[in-house]
Coordinates of C-alpha atoms in Angstrom, one line a residue:
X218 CA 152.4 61.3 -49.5
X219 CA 149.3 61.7 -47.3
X220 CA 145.3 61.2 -48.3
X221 CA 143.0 62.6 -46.3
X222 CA 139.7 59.9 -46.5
X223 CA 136.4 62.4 -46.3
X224 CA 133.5 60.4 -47.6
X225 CA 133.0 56.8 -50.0
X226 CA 135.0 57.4 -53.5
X227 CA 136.6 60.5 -52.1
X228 CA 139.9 62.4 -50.9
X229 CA 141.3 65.3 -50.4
X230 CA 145.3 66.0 -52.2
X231 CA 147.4 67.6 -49.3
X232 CA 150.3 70.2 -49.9
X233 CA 152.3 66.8 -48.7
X234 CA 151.7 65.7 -52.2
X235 CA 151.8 68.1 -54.5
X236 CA 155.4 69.0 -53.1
X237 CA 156.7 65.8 -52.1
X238 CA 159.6 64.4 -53.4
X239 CA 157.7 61.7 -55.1
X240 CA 155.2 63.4 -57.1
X241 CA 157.8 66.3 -57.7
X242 CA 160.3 63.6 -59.5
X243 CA 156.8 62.0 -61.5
X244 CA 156.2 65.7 -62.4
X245 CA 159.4 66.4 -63.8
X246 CA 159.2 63.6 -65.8
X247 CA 155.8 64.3 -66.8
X248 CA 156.8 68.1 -68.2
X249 CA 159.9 66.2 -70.2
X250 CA 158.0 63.6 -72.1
X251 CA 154.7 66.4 -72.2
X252 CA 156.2 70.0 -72.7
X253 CA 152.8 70.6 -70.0
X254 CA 154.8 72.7 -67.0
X255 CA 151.1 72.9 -64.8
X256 CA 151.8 70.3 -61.6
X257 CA 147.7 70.6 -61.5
X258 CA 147.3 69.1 -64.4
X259 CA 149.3 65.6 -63.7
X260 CA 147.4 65.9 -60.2
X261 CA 144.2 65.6 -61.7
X262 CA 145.4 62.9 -64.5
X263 CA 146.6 60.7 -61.2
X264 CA 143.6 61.5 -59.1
X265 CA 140.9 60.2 -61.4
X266 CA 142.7 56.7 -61.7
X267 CA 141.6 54.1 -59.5
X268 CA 143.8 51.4 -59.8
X269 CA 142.8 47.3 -58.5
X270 CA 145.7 45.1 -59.0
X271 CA 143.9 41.7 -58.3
X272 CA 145.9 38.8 -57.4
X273 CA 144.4 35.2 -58.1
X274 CA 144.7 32.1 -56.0
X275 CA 146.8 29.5 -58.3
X276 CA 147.0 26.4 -57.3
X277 CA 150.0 25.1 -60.2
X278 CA 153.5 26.2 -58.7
X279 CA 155.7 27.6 -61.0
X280 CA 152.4 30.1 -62.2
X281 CA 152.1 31.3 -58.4
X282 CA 155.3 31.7 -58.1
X283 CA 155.7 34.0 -61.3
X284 CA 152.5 36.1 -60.9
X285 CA 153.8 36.5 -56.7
X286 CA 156.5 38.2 -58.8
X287 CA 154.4 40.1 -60.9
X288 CA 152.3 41.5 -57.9
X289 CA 154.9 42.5 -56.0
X290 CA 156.8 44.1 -59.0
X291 CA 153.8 45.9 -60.3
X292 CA 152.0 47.1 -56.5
X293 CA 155.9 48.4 -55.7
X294 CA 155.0 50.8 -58.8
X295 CA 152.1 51.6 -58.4
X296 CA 152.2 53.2 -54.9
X297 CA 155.2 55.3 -56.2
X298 CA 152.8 56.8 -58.9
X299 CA 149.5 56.5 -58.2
X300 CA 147.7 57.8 -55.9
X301 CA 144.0 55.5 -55.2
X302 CA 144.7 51.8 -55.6
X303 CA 143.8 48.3 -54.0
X304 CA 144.9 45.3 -53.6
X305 CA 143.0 41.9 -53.5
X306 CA 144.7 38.9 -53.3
X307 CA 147.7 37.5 -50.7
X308 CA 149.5 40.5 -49.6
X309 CA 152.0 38.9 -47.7
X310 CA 153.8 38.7 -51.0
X311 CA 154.0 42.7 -50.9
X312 CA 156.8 41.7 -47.7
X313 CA 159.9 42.0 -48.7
X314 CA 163.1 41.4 -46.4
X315 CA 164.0 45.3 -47.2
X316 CA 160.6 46.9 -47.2
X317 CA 158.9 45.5 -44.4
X318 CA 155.3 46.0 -44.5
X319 CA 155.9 49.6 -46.2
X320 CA 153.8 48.7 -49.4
X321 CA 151.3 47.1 -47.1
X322 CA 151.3 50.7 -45.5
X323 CA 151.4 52.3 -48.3
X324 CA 148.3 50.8 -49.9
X325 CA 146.0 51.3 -46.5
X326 CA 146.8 54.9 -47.3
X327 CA 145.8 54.6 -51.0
X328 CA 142.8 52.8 -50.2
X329 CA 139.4 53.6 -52.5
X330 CA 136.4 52.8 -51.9
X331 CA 134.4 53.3 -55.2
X332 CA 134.5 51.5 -58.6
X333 CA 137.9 51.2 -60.1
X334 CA 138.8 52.8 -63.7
X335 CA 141.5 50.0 -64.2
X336 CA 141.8 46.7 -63.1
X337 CA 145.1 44.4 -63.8
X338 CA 144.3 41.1 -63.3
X339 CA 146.9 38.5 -62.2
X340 CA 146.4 34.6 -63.3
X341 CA 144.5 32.5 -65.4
X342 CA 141.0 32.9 -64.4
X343 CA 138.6 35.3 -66.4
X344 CA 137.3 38.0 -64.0
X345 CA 134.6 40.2 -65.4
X346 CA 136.4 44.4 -65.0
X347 CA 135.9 47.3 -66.9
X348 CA 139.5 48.3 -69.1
X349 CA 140.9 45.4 -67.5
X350 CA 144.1 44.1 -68.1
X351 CA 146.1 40.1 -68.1
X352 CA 148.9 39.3 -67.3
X353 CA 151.3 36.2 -67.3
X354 CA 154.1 35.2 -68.0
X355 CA 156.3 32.1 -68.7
X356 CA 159.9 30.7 -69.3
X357 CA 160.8 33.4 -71.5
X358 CA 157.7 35.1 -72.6
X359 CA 155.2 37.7 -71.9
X360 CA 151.6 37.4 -72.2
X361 CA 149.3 40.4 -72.2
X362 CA 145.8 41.1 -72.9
X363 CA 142.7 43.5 -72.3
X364 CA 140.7 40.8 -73.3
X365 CA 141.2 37.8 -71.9
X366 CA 143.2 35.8 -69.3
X367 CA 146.4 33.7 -70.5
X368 CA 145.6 30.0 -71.6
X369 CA 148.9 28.6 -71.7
X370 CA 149.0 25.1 -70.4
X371 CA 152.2 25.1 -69.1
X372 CA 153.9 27.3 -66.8
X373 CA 157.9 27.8 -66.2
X374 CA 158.9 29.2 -63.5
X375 CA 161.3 32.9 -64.3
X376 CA 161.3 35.6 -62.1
X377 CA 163.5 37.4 -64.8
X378 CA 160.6 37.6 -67.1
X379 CA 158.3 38.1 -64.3
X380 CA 159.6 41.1 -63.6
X381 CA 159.6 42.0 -66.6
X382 CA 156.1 41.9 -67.4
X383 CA 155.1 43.5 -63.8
X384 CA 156.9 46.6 -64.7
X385 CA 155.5 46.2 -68.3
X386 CA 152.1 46.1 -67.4
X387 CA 152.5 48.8 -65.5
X388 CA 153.6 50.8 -68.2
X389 CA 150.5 50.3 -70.1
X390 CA 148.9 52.2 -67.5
X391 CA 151.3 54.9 -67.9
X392 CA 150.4 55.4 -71.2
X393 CA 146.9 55.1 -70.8
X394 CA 147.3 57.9 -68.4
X395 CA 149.5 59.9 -71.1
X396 CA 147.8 59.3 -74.6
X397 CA 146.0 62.3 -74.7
X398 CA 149.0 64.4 -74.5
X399 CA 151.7 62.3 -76.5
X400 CA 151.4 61.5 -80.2
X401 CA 151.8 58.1 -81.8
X402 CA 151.6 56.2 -78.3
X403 CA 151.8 52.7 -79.5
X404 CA 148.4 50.9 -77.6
X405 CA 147.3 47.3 -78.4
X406 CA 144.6 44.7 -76.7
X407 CA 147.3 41.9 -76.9
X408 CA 151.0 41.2 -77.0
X409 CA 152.5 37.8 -76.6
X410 CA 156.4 38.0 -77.5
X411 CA 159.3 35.7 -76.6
X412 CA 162.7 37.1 -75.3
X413 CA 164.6 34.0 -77.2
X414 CA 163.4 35.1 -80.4
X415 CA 161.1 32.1 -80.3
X416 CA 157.6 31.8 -82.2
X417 CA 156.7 29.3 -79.6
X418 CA 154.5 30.3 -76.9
X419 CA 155.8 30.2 -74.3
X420 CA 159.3 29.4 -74.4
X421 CA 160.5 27.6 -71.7
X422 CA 163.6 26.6 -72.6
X423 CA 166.4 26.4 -71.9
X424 CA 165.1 26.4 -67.8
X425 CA 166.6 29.1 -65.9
X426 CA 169.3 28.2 -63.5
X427 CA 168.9 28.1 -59.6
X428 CA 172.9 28.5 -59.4
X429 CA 174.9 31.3 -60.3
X430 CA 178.4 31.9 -60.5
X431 CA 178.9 35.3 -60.8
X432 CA 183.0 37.5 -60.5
X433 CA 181.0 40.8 -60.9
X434 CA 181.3 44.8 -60.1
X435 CA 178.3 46.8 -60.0
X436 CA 179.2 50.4 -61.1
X437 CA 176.1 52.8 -60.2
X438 CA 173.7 51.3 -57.2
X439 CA 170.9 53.6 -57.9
X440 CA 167.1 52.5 -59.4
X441 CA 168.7 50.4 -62.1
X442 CA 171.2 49.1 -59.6
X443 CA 168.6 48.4 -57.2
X444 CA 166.4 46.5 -59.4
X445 CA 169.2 44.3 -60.7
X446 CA 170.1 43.4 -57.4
X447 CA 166.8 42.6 -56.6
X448 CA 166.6 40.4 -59.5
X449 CA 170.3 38.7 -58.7
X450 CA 168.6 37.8 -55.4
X451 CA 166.6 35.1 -56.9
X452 CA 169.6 33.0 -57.8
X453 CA 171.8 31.1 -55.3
X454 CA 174.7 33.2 -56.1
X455 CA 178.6 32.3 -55.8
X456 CA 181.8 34.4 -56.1
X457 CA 181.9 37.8 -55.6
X458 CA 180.3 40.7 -56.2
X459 CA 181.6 44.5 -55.1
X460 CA 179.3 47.8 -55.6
X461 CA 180.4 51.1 -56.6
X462 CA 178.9 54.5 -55.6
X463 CA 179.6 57.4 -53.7
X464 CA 176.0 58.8 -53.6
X465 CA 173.1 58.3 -50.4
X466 CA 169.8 57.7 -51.1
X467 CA 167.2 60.8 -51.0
X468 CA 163.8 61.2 -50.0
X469 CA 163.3 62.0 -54.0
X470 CA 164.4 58.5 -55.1
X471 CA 161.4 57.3 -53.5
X472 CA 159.6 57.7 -57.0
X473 CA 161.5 54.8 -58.5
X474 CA 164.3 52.4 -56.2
X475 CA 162.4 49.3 -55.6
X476 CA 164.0 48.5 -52.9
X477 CA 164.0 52.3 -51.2
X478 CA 161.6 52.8 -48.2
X479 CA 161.8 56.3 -45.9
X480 CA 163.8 54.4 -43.1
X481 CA 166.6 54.2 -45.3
X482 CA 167.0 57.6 -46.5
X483 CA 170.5 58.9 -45.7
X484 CA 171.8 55.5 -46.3
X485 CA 174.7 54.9 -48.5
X486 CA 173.7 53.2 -51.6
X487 CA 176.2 50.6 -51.5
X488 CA 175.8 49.4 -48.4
X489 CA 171.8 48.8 -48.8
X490 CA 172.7 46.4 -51.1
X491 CA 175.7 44.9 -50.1
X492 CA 173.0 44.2 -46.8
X493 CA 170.8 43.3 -49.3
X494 CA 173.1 40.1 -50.0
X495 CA 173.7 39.1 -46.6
X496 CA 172.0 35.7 -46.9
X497 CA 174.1 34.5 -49.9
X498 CA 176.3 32.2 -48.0
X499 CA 178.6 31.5 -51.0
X500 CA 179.0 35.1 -52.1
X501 CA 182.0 36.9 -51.1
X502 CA 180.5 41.2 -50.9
X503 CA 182.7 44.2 -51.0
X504 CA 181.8 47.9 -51.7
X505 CA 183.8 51.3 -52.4
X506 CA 181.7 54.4 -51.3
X507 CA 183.4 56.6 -53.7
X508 CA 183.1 57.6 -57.4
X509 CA 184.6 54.8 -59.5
X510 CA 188.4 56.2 -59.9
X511 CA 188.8 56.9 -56.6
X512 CA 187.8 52.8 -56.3
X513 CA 189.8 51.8 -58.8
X514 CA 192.9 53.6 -57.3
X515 CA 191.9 52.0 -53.6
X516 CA 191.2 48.3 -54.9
X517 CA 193.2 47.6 -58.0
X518 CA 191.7 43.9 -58.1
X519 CA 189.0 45.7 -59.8
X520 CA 190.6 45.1 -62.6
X521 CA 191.0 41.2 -62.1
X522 CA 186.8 40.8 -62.0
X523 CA 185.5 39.0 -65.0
X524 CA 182.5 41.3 -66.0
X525 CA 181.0 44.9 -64.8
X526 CA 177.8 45.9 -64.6
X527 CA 177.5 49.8 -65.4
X528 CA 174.1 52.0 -64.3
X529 CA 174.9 55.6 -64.2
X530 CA 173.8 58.9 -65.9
X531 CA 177.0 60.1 -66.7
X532 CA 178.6 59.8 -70.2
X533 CA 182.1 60.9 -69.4
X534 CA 182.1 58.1 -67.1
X535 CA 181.1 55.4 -69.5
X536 CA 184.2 56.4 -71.3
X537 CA 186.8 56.3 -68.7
X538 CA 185.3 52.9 -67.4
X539 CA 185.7 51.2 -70.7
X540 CA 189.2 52.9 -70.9
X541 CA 190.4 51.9 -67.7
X542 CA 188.8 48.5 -67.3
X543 CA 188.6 47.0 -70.6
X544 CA 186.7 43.9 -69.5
X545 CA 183.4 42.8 -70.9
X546 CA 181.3 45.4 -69.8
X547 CA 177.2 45.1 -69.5
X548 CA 175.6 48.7 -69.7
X549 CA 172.1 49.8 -68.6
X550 CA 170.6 52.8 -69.7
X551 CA 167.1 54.8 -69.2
X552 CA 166.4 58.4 -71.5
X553 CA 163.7 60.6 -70.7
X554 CA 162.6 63.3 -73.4
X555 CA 159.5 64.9 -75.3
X556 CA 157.5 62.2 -76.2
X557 CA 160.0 59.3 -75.4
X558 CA 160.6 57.1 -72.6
X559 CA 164.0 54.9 -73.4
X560 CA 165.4 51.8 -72.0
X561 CA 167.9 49.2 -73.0
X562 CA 171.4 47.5 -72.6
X563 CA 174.4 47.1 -74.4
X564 CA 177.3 44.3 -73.9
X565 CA 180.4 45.8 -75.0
X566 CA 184.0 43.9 -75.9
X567 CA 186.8 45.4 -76.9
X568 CA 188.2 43.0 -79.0
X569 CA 185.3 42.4 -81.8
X570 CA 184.5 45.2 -84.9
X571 CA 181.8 46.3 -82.8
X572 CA 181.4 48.9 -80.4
X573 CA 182.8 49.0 -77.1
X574 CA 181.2 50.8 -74.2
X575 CA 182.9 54.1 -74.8
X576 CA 181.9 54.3 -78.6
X577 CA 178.7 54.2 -77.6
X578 CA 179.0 57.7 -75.5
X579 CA 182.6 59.2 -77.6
X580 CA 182.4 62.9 -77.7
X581 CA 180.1 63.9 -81.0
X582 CA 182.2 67.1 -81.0
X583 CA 186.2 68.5 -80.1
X584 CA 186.9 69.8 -76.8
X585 CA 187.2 73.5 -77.1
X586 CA 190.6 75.2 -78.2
X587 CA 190.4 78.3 -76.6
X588 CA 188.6 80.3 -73.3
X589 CA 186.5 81.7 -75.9
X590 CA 185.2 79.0 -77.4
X591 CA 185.0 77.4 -74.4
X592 CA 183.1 80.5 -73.1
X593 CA 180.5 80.2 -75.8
X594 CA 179.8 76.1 -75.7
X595 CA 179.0 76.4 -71.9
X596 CA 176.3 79.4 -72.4
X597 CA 175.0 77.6 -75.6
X598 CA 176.3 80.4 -77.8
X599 CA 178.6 80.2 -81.0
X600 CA 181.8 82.2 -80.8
X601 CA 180.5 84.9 -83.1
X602 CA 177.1 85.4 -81.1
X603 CA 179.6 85.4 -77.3
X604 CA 182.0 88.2 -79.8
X605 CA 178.6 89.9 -80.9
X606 CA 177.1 90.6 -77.0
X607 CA 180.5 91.6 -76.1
X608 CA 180.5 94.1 -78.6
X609 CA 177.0 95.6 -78.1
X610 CA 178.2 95.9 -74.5
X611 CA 174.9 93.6 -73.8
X612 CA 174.0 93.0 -69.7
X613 CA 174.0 89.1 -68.8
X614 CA 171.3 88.1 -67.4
X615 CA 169.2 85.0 -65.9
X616 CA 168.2 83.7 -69.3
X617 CA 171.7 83.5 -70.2
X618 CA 172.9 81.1 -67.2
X619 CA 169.9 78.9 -68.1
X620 CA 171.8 76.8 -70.3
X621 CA 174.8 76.6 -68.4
X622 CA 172.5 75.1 -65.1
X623 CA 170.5 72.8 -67.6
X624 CA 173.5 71.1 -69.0
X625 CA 176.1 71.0 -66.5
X626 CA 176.8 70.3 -62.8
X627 CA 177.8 72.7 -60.3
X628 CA 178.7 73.2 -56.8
X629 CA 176.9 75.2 -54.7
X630 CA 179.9 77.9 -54.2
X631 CA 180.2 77.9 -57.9
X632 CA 176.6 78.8 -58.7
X633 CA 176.2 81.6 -55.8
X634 CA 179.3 82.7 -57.5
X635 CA 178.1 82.7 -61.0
X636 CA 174.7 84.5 -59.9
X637 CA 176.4 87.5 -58.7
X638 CA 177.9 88.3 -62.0
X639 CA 173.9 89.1 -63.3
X640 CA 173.6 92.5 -64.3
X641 CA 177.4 92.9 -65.3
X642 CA 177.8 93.3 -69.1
X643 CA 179.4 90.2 -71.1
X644 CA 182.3 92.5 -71.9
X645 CA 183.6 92.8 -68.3
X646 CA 182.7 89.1 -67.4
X647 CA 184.0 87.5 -70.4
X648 CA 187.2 89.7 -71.8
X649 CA 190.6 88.1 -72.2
X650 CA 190.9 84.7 -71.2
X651 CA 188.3 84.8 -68.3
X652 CA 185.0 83.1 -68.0
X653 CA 182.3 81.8 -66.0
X654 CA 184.1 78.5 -65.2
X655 CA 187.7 77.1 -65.8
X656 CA 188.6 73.8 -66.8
X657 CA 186.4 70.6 -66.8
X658 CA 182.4 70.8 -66.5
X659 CA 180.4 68.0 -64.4
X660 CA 177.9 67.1 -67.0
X661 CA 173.9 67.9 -65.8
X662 CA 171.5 65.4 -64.8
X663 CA 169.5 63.3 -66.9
X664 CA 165.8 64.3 -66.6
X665 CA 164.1 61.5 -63.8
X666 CA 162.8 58.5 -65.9
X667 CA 159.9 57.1 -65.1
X668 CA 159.3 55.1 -62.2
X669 CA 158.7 51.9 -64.2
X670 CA 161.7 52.7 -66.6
X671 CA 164.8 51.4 -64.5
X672 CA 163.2 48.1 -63.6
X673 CA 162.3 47.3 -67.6
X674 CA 165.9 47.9 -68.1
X675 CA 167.6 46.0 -65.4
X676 CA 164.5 43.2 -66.7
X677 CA 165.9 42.8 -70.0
X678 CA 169.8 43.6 -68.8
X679 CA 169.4 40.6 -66.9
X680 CA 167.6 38.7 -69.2
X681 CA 169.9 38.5 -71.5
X682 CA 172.6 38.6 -69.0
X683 CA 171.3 35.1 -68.1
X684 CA 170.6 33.9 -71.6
X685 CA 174.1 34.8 -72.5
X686 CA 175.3 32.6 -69.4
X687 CA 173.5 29.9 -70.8
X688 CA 175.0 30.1 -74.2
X689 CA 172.4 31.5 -75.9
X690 CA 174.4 34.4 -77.0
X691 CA 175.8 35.8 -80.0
X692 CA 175.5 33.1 -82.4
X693 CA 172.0 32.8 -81.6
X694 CA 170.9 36.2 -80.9
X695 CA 172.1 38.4 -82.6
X696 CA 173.0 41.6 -80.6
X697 CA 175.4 44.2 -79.0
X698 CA 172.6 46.7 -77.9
X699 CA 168.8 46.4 -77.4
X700 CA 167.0 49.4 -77.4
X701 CA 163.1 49.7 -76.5
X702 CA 161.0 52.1 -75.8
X703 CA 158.4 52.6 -73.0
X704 CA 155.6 53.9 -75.3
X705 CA 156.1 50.7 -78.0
X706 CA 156.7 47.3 -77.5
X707 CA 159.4 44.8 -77.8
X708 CA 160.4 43.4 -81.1
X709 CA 163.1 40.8 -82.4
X710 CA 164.2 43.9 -84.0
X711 CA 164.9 45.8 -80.9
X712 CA 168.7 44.0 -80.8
X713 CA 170.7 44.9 -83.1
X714 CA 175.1 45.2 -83.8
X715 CA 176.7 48.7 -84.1
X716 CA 180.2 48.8 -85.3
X717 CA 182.4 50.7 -83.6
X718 CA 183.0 54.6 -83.6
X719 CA 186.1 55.5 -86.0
X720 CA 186.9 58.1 -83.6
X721 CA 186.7 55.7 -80.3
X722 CA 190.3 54.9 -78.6
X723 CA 189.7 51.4 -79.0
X724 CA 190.7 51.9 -82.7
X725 CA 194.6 53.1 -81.4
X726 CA 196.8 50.1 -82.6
X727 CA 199.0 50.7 -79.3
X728 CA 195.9 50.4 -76.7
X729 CA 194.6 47.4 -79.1
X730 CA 198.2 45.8 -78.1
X731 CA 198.0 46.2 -74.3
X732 CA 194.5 44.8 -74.1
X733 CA 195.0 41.8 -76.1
X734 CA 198.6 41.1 -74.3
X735 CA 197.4 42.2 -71.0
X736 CA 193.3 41.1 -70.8
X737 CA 192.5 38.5 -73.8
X738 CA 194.7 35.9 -74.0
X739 CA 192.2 33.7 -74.2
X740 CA 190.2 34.8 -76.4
X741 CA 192.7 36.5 -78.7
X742 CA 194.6 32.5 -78.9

């Protein structure tokens, strides 16, 4: 994105912006959550925001070191969204081994030069701001406030929650920018919540480790991949770790991939952040740049790794993962639609009465029986509307490959394809046993979340990731999901169980069999 600078307080919005891949993936968004299609009108919500992110001088370590977290976190955000903001404090903490200087760069180009509308406020000493917002956090809590500045007297050290709150307090300013156009936007002055379930604030115990021995396969390396990893980099990791996905990163995942910057565009995913890990001396890195059953056929020791890590937008996937590696399997997810931002995890066994990865995402409905009913679920029809415009002879038209491009994937070949057959009638596309595609579907794309999302739910995967490495796990909290969403807040409610689906093959007595013979001796003894 370019600004052009032409007087104190002022700019001028390029074409660069209003078509770049950044803004264009924030727009999309924006229309999802909004049902508002004008690009104009998100341009002028972003343009009259003058953000100050203000960094205070601490002298106690631990508090530096979190809120150096929090600054980084929260600035890396900010210059994907927002287009006028400053930064005063240390910005050599804005370096990062991956990044460079960019967010330094990016933030002489977002420079403003009049008062700001909102200022977040890092540390403990009160600083006079209009709509001004605190943050801290501590061990395993959060503290927020538009009122005042955090008096906690003492400070643990977790970058975890850290994170955490840097992408959370960014999100406050996200809905600040959206309230007028989303009903029942949950806004508050303060929040103060533990991730332990504690009333104590803050929790600090138990201390985070610096250690951590990990046997782990990351399945998805995309904005939720690449904010776990940066959050894995703050332990002193040993074992191994091996990354999965076949996909390079664009210019449009700019809007959101923390650890994306344009001189790695065109990079393979996987290999950015098996780089990334380079310094862990004790940390044995491998990487398949393919989709995850072509891996699993070319490294069968995929199935010897202790736990995966699953971060992809694709629920026929999730299935065939939990059916082909039955392991214990941590997923992170983000949903985008009207009026909802969603985020959350879910740590899936297959041995337990609750619900294993693929229950989670099991087919709601049968695959179809016939071409003609297949016909009529890809074009969003039911059979006796497809028999109906067949019968009146009826042309087919744009509106009615809309649903089939909305929902599904397809190649370029088979859309150019597909587009030639507007203007035919339905009877001469669709009689006998022909149709507009054959066999399996690619499913579509999830609309893009926004650019906060992905980090609040590798933040709380790895949260409780840790916690559960600690042994604060199922006895003590009580979960196999936690869902949250991006226009609430937190609760001890937001972890729940789900039993499993009925319908899920992890009910089959025969694969039940294999997986305890084969996968659980241990914990099936």
């Amino acid at each position: 994105m370019e600004i052009y600078r032409i007087s104190r307080g002022g700019s001028t919005i390029s074409d660069n912006i209003r078509n770049s891949s950044e803004f264009l993936k924030n727009f999309d968004t924006f229309k999802t959550i909004t049902r508002h299609e004008e690009k104009e009108e998100l341009l002028h919500k972003l343009k009259t925001v003058n953000l100050e992110i203000i960094l205070q001088d601490e002298l106690e370590t631990d508090l530096k070191r979190n809120n150096e977290v929090i600054a980084f976190i929260i600035t890396n955000l900010s210059i994907r969204f927002f287009q006028n903001v400053n930064f005063i404090g240390n910005k050599n903490v804005l370096k990062h081994r991956h990044l460079g200087d960019y967010l330094i760069r990016k933030l002489e180009m977002s420079h403003f030069e009049s008062d700001p509308t909102h200022s977040i406020i890092i540390g403990t000493k009160l600083i006079s701001r209009n709509n001004s917002y605190f943050l801290t956090s501590s061990g395993w809590s959060i503290y927020y406030s538009k009122r005042k500045p955090c008096n906690w007297k003492e400070i643990v050290y977790n970058p975890l929650l850290a994170s955490f709150t840097g992408a959370f307090g960014f999100g406050e300013l996200y809905k600040d920018v959206m309230k007028d156009l989303i009903f029942g936007i949950d806004i508050r002055d303060e929040f103060i919540f533990s991730f332990t379930n504690s009333n104590i604030f803050p929790e600090n115990k138990p201390e985070i480790p610096s250690k951590l021995d990990i046997d782990l396969t990351m399945v998805g390396c995309g904005g939720v991949g690449q904010s776990i990893a940066y959050l894995l980099q703050f332990f002193d990791l040993h074992g191994q770790i091996r990354f999965i996905d076949h996909d390079k990163i664009e210019k449009s995942n700019l809007q959101r991939y923390l650890l994306t910057c344009p001189k790695v565009i065109n990079f393979p995913k996987v290999i950015l952040l098996n780089n990334y890990f380079e310094n862990q001396q004790f940390l044995y890195r491998r990487y398949n740049l393919q989709q995850w059953g072509v891996a699993l056929t070319l490294s069968p020791e995929l199935f010897y790794q202790d736990e995966i890590f699953v971060s992809i937008d694709n629920k026929r996937s999730r299935n065939e993962i939990q059916a082909a590696l039955p392991k214990i399997i941590w997923n992170s997810w983000t949903g985008t639609a009207p009026g909802e931002l969603r985020y959350g995890f879910g740590k899936h066994k297959l041995n337990t009465v609750y619900q294993c990865l693929a229950c989670v995402y099991f087919p709601k409905e049968e695959n179809p029986g016939n071409q003609m009913e297949f016909n009529a679920k890809i074009l969003g029809l039911t059979e006796e509307e497809l028999e109906e415009k067949i019968k009146k002879n009826a042309i087919f038209q744009q509106e009615d490959l809309d649903y089939t491009l909305n929902h599904y994937t397809l190649s370029k070949d088979h859309y150019q394809k597909i587009r030639q057959l507007i203007g035919n009638s339905f009877k001469d596309i669709f009689h006998g046993h022909c149709g507009l595609l054959q066999g399996k579907l690619g499913e579509g794309h999830d609309p893009t979340p926004a650019p906060h999302i992905p980090t609040l739910s590798a933040s709380v995967l790895m949260i409780y990731f840790i916690l559960d490495k600690l042994g604060i796990n199922d006895n003590e909290l009580e979960y196999t999901v936690g869902e949250y969403s991006g226009f609430h807040y937190p609760t001890k409610f937001s972890l729940f169980r789900v039993k499993k689906n009925e319908k899920c093959f992890c009910n089959e007595k025969i694969y039940k069999n294999v997986y305890c013979k084969k996968w659980s001796k241990k914990e099936t003894k």
